[in-house]
Amino acid sequence: MNTFTLITALVTISALISYINNRFIKLPGTIGVIVVSLLLSVLILLTGKIFPDAFAFIKDLTNGIDFTGVLLDVMLGFLLFASALHFDVNKLREQRYPVLVLSTIGVVGSTFVFGFLLHYAAEMLHIDLPLIYCLLFGALISPTDPVAVLSILKKSKVPSSLETIIGGESLLNDGTGILLFVILKEVAEQSHAHVTLAHTAEVFAQEVFGGILLGVVSAIVAYQTMKRVDDFQIIVMVSLSMVMVISVLGAMLHVSIPLAAVSAGLILGNTSLGARQSEEMQHYFHNVWSLIDELLNTILFVMIGLQIVIMPYFSHYWLIGLLATLFVLIARALSITVPAAVLKRTLDMNYNSIAILVWAGLRGGISVALALSLPDSPYKETILSASYFVVLFSIIVQGLTLKKVVDRFA
């Protein structure tokens, strides 16, 4: 398939799946989309021999999409900018301590707890999975996915303060996750690699501070351009161009595209646009980006659902997948509870809040994309399949039951 045919097929399938969910199944938007996508994928796998053309078409469509590249280098910038655009900076400032702790200490702690739990379980079950790959798995699965989290939070009645903590954490924890993933991936690729403190600081500065700097500079340039015109079309085009430039330069400079997009979104979302600084123009601007957010979210979750078609060994790893799902929840609970106990006065979180934070820590497409980017090894299929188990459980089960958990503990 050529590029235009791929896009046409993906958008058409997304529209059809959205229609089926809205008309018949009536599940919450993103959850319904991924459930219908999964059902479609399973149906195609089961009827592959009866309808070989349909199976070949979906397989060619999924194989033709570079899921990792499309998500991390293209879609993620738009999705995170749109999410950050609607984020209240003042509320984020009020909850800065729990957000910073969860997005740094929480991610590191979860990575190591998950990694060691999985390694010991693998040894007991005689599954060949070295510790370094268990930790690498922990690094890609521990950070909560901002796309999944924010899309589900829109439909859940989470208390305002907790919503800010959960959303802020998901937007900001990529820096820590990327740092761990890059370092552990390097160690996994080269067993003789020697990770020094200086190298760690260099990677951290380049990815995190470089990403934030790129986002701030891009937002300032875009804002200076926007405030000199009152043409809504130009303002929208400038914002689209800015996000595209962030994605391109971020990839070229090897800095964090997610953090750059979030930084730009937080700045432009809390300023007045246009020469007259019209509230009406600001309202329309936010509506346009809300539409972009919804469309890309739908396409992303359809892509996640269709990935099962190209996972031929998916059924071989159901046990490790179930264990990984359990260990992710245990690791997140410990990585929140321990800092909350140690920093009790600073964080001011009770048991009920911790329960909601644990269950609201959703994983999504970013984890799958990072798993796909792992170097070829005998362990890649195991990690990829188990990641998929965690993501599906997270979005479908945790997403559907989050409201009940909130009602129980809020």
GROMACS .gro file of N, CA and C in nm, residues 98-118 137-146 148-150 153 158 161-174 176-177 323-341 347 349-364 367 390 393-394 398-399 402 405:
model
  288
   98PRO      N    1   0.330   1.657   4.487
   98PRO     CA    2   0.295   1.518   4.452
   98PRO      C    3   0.320   1.486   4.306
   99VAL      N    4   0.300   1.583   4.217
   99VAL     CA    5   0.325   1.559   4.074
   99VAL      C    6   0.472   1.530   4.048
  100LEU      N    7   0.560   1.611   4.108
  100LEU     CA    8   0.704   1.593   4.089
  100LEU      C    9   0.752   1.461   4.151
  101VAL      N   10   0.702   1.429   4.269
  101VAL     CA   11   0.743   1.304   4.334
  101VAL      C   12   0.699   1.183   4.253
  102LEU      N   13   0.573   1.182   4.209
  102LEU     CA   14   0.522   1.069   4.131
  102LEU      C   15   0.591   1.055   3.997
  103SER      N   16   0.625   1.168   3.934
  103SER     CA   17   0.685   1.163   3.800
  103SER      C   18   0.835   1.137   3.803
  104THR      N   19   0.896   1.134   3.920
  104THR     CA   20   1.041   1.106   3.930
  104THR      C   21   1.065   0.984   4.020
  105ILE      N   22   1.054   1.004   4.150
  105ILE     CA   23   1.077   0.894   4.245
  105ILE      C   24   0.982   0.778   4.218
  106GLY      N   25   0.857   0.812   4.189
  106GLY     CA   26   0.757   0.709   4.164
  106GLY      C   27   0.792   0.621   4.045
  107VAL      N   28   0.838   0.682   3.935
  107VAL     CA   29   0.873   0.605   3.815
  107VAL      C   30   0.996   0.518   3.839
  108VAL      N   31   1.098   0.575   3.903
  108VAL     CA   32   1.220   0.498   3.933
  108VAL      C   33   1.188   0.381   4.025
  109GLY      N   34   1.114   0.409   4.132
  109GLY     CA   35   1.079   0.303   4.226
  109GLY      C   36   0.996   0.194   4.161
  110SER      N   37   0.898   0.232   4.082
  110SER     CA   38   0.813   0.135   4.014
  110SER      C   39   0.892   0.048   3.917
  111THR      N   40   0.987   0.111   3.847
  111THR     CA   41   1.070   0.037   3.751
  111THR      C   42   1.146  -0.077   3.819
  112PHE      N   43   1.209  -0.047   3.931
  112PHE     CA   44   1.292  -0.147   3.999
  112PHE      C   45   1.208  -0.251   4.073
  113VAL      N   46   1.098  -0.208   4.135
  113VAL     CA   47   1.011  -0.305   4.201
  113VAL      C   48   0.955  -0.403   4.098
  114PHE      N   49   0.905  -0.349   3.988
  114PHE     CA   50   0.849  -0.433   3.883
  114PHE      C   51   0.956  -0.527   3.826
  115GLY      N   52   1.075  -0.472   3.797
  115GLY     CA   53   1.182  -0.550   3.736
  115GLY      C   54   1.224  -0.668   3.822
  116PHE      N   55   1.242  -0.645   3.951
  116PHE     CA   56   1.285  -0.755   4.039
  116PHE      C   57   1.174  -0.857   4.061
  117LEU      N   58   1.050  -0.811   4.074
  117LEU     CA   59   0.939  -0.904   4.089
  117LEU      C   60   0.926  -0.995   3.967
  118LEU      N   61   0.936  -0.935   3.849
  118LEU     CA   62   0.922  -1.012   3.726
  118LEU      C   63   1.039  -1.110   3.710
  137PHE      N   64   1.190  -0.360   3.076
  137PHE     CA   65   1.045  -0.373   3.068
  137PHE      C   66   0.980  -0.279   3.170
  138GLY      N   67   1.035  -0.276   3.291
  138GLY     CA   68   0.983  -0.188   3.395
  138GLY      C   69   0.991  -0.041   3.357
  139ALA      N   70   1.100  -0.002   3.289
  139ALA     CA   71   1.118   0.137   3.250
  139ALA      C   72   1.015   0.181   3.146
  140LEU      N   73   0.977   0.091   3.055
  140LEU     CA   74   0.882   0.129   2.951
  140LEU      C   75   0.737   0.117   2.995
  141ILE      N   76   0.711   0.038   3.100
  141ILE     CA   77   0.573   0.016   3.142
  141ILE      C   78   0.537   0.097   3.267
  142SER      N   79   0.635   0.150   3.340
  142SER     CA   80   0.607   0.221   3.465
  142SER      C   81   0.547   0.360   3.446
  143PRO      N   82   0.597   0.443   3.353
  143PRO     CA   83   0.536   0.574   3.336
  143PRO      C   84   0.392   0.562   3.286
  144THR      N   85   0.302   0.637   3.347
  144THR     CA   86   0.164   0.636   3.301
  144THR      C   87   0.156   0.707   3.167
  145ASP      N   88   0.065   0.661   3.083
  145ASP     CA   89   0.054   0.713   2.947
  145ASP      C   90  -0.038   0.835   2.946
  146PRO      N   91   0.013   0.954   2.910
  146PRO     CA   92  -0.071   1.074   2.914
  146PRO      C   93  -0.190   1.068   2.820
  148ALA      N   94  -0.363   0.794   2.722
  148ALA     CA   95  -0.466   0.707   2.781
  148ALA      C   96  -0.527   0.770   2.906
  149VAL      N   97  -0.441   0.823   2.993
  149VAL     CA   98  -0.488   0.879   3.120
  149VAL      C   99  -0.584   0.996   3.097
  150LEU      N  100  -0.542   1.091   3.016
  150LEU     CA  101  -0.622   1.212   2.998
  150LEU      C  102  -0.751   1.186   2.923
  153LEU      N  103  -0.976   1.027   3.193
  153LEU     CA  104  -1.012   1.122   3.298
  153LEU      C  105  -1.126   1.214   3.256
  158VAL      N  106  -1.336   1.229   3.874
  158VAL     CA  107  -1.228   1.228   3.972
  158VAL      C  108  -1.222   1.365   4.039
  161SER      N  109  -0.848   1.795   4.263
  161SER     CA  110  -0.708   1.791   4.303
  161SER      C  111  -0.639   1.664   4.254
  162LEU      N  112  -0.710   1.550   4.264
  162LEU     CA  113  -0.653   1.423   4.218
  162LEU      C  114  -0.642   1.421   4.066
  163GLU      N  115  -0.739   1.480   3.998
  163GLU     CA  116  -0.733   1.487   3.852
  163GLU      C  117  -0.609   1.564   3.808
  164THR      N  118  -0.577   1.672   3.880
  164THR     CA  119  -0.458   1.750   3.848
  164THR      C  120  -0.331   1.669   3.871
  165ILE      N  121  -0.327   1.596   3.983
  165ILE     CA  122  -0.210   1.513   4.014
  165ILE      C  123  -0.191   1.404   3.909
  166ILE      N  124  -0.300   1.333   3.878
  166ILE     CA  125  -0.293   1.222   3.783
  166ILE      C  126  -0.255   1.272   3.643
  167GLY      N  127  -0.323   1.378   3.600
  167GLY     CA  128  -0.293   1.434   3.468
  167GLY      C  129  -0.154   1.494   3.461
  168GLY      N  130  -0.116   1.570   3.564
  168GLY     CA  131   0.016   1.632   3.565
  168GLY      C  132   0.127   1.529   3.566
  169GLU      N  133   0.108   1.423   3.647
  169GLU     CA  134   0.208   1.316   3.650
  169GLU      C  135   0.226   1.253   3.512
  170SER      N  136   0.114   1.224   3.447
  170SER     CA  137   0.121   1.157   3.317
  170SER      C  138   0.187   1.245   3.211
  171LEU      N  139   0.170   1.377   3.225
  171LEU     CA  140   0.232   1.468   3.128
  171LEU      C  141   0.383   1.484   3.151
  172LEU      N  142   0.425   1.474   3.277
  172LEU     CA  143   0.563   1.507   3.311
  172LEU      C  144   0.655   1.388   3.339
  173ASN      N  145   0.600   1.267   3.350
  173ASN     CA  146   0.687   1.156   3.389
  173ASN      C  147   0.767   1.096   3.273
  174ASP      N  148   0.748   1.149   3.152
  174ASP     CA  149   0.823   1.097   3.038
  174ASP      C  150   0.973   1.119   3.051
  176THR      N  151   1.171   1.113   3.319
  176THR     CA  152   1.232   1.006   3.399
  176THR      C  153   1.225   0.872   3.325
  177GLY      N  154   1.110   0.843   3.266
  177GLY     CA  155   1.094   0.717   3.194
  177GLY      C  156   1.189   0.704   3.077
  323LEU      N  157   0.112  -1.200   3.491
  323LEU     CA  158   0.202  -1.164   3.601
  323LEU      C  159   0.248  -1.019   3.589
  324ALA      N  160   0.281  -0.977   3.468
  324ALA     CA  161   0.325  -0.839   3.447
  324ALA      C  162   0.214  -0.741   3.485
  325THR      N  163   0.092  -0.774   3.452
  325THR     CA  164  -0.022  -0.688   3.486
  325THR      C  165  -0.035  -0.675   3.638
  326LEU      N  166  -0.021  -0.785   3.709
  326LEU     CA  167  -0.028  -0.783   3.856
  326LEU      C  168   0.088  -0.705   3.915
  327PHE      N  169   0.209  -0.729   3.863
  327PHE     CA  170   0.329  -0.663   3.918
  327PHE      C  171   0.329  -0.513   3.891
  328VAL      N  172   0.270  -0.469   3.781
  328VAL     CA  173   0.261  -0.326   3.753
  328VAL      C  174   0.178  -0.256   3.860
  329LEU      N  175   0.068  -0.318   3.898
  329LEU     CA  176  -0.019  -0.260   4.001
  329LEU      C  177   0.051  -0.259   4.137
  330ILE      N  178   0.121  -0.369   4.170
  330ILE     CA  179   0.195  -0.376   4.297
  330ILE      C  180   0.306  -0.270   4.300
  331ALA      N  181   0.380  -0.261   4.190
  331ALA     CA  182   0.491  -0.165   4.183
  331ALA      C  183   0.440  -0.022   4.194
  332ARG      N  184   0.328   0.008   4.129
  332ARG     CA  185   0.275   0.144   4.137
  332ARG      C  186   0.226   0.173   4.279
  333ALA      N  187   0.160   0.076   4.341
  333ALA     CA  188   0.111   0.097   4.477
  333ALA      C  189   0.226   0.127   4.573
  334LEU      N  190   0.334   0.050   4.563
  334LEU     CA  191   0.450   0.072   4.651
  334LEU      C  192   0.521   0.203   4.619
  335SER      N  193   0.531   0.237   4.490
  335SER     CA  194   0.602   0.358   4.450
  335SER      C  195   0.525   0.485   4.487
  336ILE      N  196   0.397   0.471   4.519
  336ILE     CA  197   0.318   0.585   4.567
  336ILE      C  198   0.312   0.585   4.720
  337THR      N  199   0.289   0.467   4.778
  337THR     CA  200   0.270   0.456   4.923
  337THR      C  201   0.396   0.493   5.001
  338VAL      N  202   0.512   0.444   4.957
  338VAL     CA  203   0.637   0.471   5.031
  338VAL      C  204   0.670   0.620   5.032
  339PRO      N  205   0.675   0.689   4.916
  339PRO     CA  206   0.700   0.834   4.922
  339PRO      C  207   0.594   0.910   5.001
  340ALA      N  208   0.467   0.866   4.991
  340ALA     CA  209   0.360   0.933   5.065
  340ALA      C  210   0.380   0.920   5.215
  341ALA      N  211   0.432   0.804   5.259
  341ALA     CA  212   0.457   0.782   5.401
  341ALA      C  213   0.578   0.862   5.448
  347LEU      N  214   0.336   1.591   5.099
  347LEU     CA  215   0.244   1.542   4.996
  347LEU      C  216   0.098   1.547   5.040
  349MET      N  217  -0.131   1.317   5.135
  349MET     CA  218  -0.219   1.223   5.065
  349MET      C  219  -0.264   1.115   5.163
  350ASN      N  220  -0.392   1.078   5.157
  350ASN     CA  221  -0.443   0.972   5.244
  350ASN      C  222  -0.457   0.842   5.167
  351TYR      N  223  -0.499   0.739   5.237
  351TYR     CA  224  -0.509   0.605   5.177
  351TYR      C  225  -0.606   0.605   5.060
  352ASN      N  226  -0.719   0.673   5.076
  352ASN     CA  227  -0.819   0.675   4.969
  352ASN      C  228  -0.763   0.737   4.842
  353SER      N  229  -0.687   0.845   4.857
  353SER     CA  230  -0.626   0.910   4.740
  353SER      C  231  -0.528   0.816   4.672
  354ILE      N  232  -0.450   0.743   4.751
  354ILE     CA  233  -0.351   0.650   4.696
  354ILE      C  234  -0.420   0.540   4.616
  355ALA      N  235  -0.532   0.489   4.666
  355ALA     CA  236  -0.606   0.384   4.594
  355ALA      C  237  -0.651   0.433   4.457
  356ILE      N  238  -0.700   0.555   4.451
  356ILE     CA  239  -0.744   0.612   4.323
  356ILE      C  240  -0.625   0.635   4.230
  357LEU      N  241  -0.515   0.686   4.286
  357LEU     CA  242  -0.395   0.710   4.205
  357LEU      C  243  -0.340   0.581   4.145
  358VAL      N  244  -0.345   0.473   4.222
  358VAL     CA  245  -0.296   0.344   4.172
  358VAL      C  246  -0.381   0.297   4.055
  359TRP      N  247  -0.512   0.301   4.072
  359TRP     CA  248  -0.603   0.247   3.969
  359TRP      C  249  -0.611   0.339   3.847
  360ALA      N  250  -0.583   0.467   3.866
  360ALA     CA  251  -0.590   0.562   3.755
  360ALA      C  252  -0.459   0.570   3.676
  361GLY      N  253  -0.359   0.491   3.716
  361GLY     CA  254  -0.231   0.493   3.645
  361GLY      C  255  -0.238   0.406   3.520
  362LEU      N  256  -0.296   0.458   3.415
  362LEU     CA  257  -0.319   0.379   3.293
  362LEU      C  258  -0.196   0.377   3.204
  363ARG      N  259  -0.181   0.268   3.132
  363ARG     CA  260  -0.075   0.255   3.031
  363ARG      C  261  -0.141   0.250   2.894
  364GLY      N  262  -0.068   0.293   2.791
  364GLY     CA  263  -0.129   0.298   2.658
  364GLY      C  264  -0.029   0.274   2.547
  367SER      N  265   0.377   0.270   2.569
  367SER     CA  266   0.445   0.149   2.617
  367SER      C  267   0.463   0.048   2.504
  390VAL      N  268  -0.068  -0.576   2.954
  390VAL     CA  269  -0.080  -0.469   3.054
  390VAL      C  270  -0.162  -0.353   3.000
  393PHE      N  271  -0.539  -0.448   2.967
  393PHE     CA  272  -0.602  -0.452   3.099
  393PHE      C  273  -0.619  -0.311   3.153
  394SER      N  274  -0.517  -0.229   3.135
  394SER     CA  275  -0.517  -0.094   3.187
  394SER      C  276  -0.631  -0.012   3.127
  398GLN      N  277  -0.925  -0.119   3.395
  398GLN     CA  278  -0.910  -0.004   3.483
  398GLN      C  279  -0.991   0.115   3.435
  399GLY      N  280  -0.992   0.136   3.302
  399GLY     CA  281  -1.068   0.248   3.248
  399GLY      C  282  -1.216   0.236   3.275
  402LEU      N  283  -1.282   0.269   3.671
  402LEU     CA  284  -1.226   0.383   3.744
  402LEU      C  285  -1.334   0.462   3.817
  405VAL      N  286  -1.420   0.291   4.138
  405VAL     CA  287  -1.314   0.309   4.238
  405VAL      C  288  -1.320   0.449   4.297
   0.00000   0.00000   0.00000
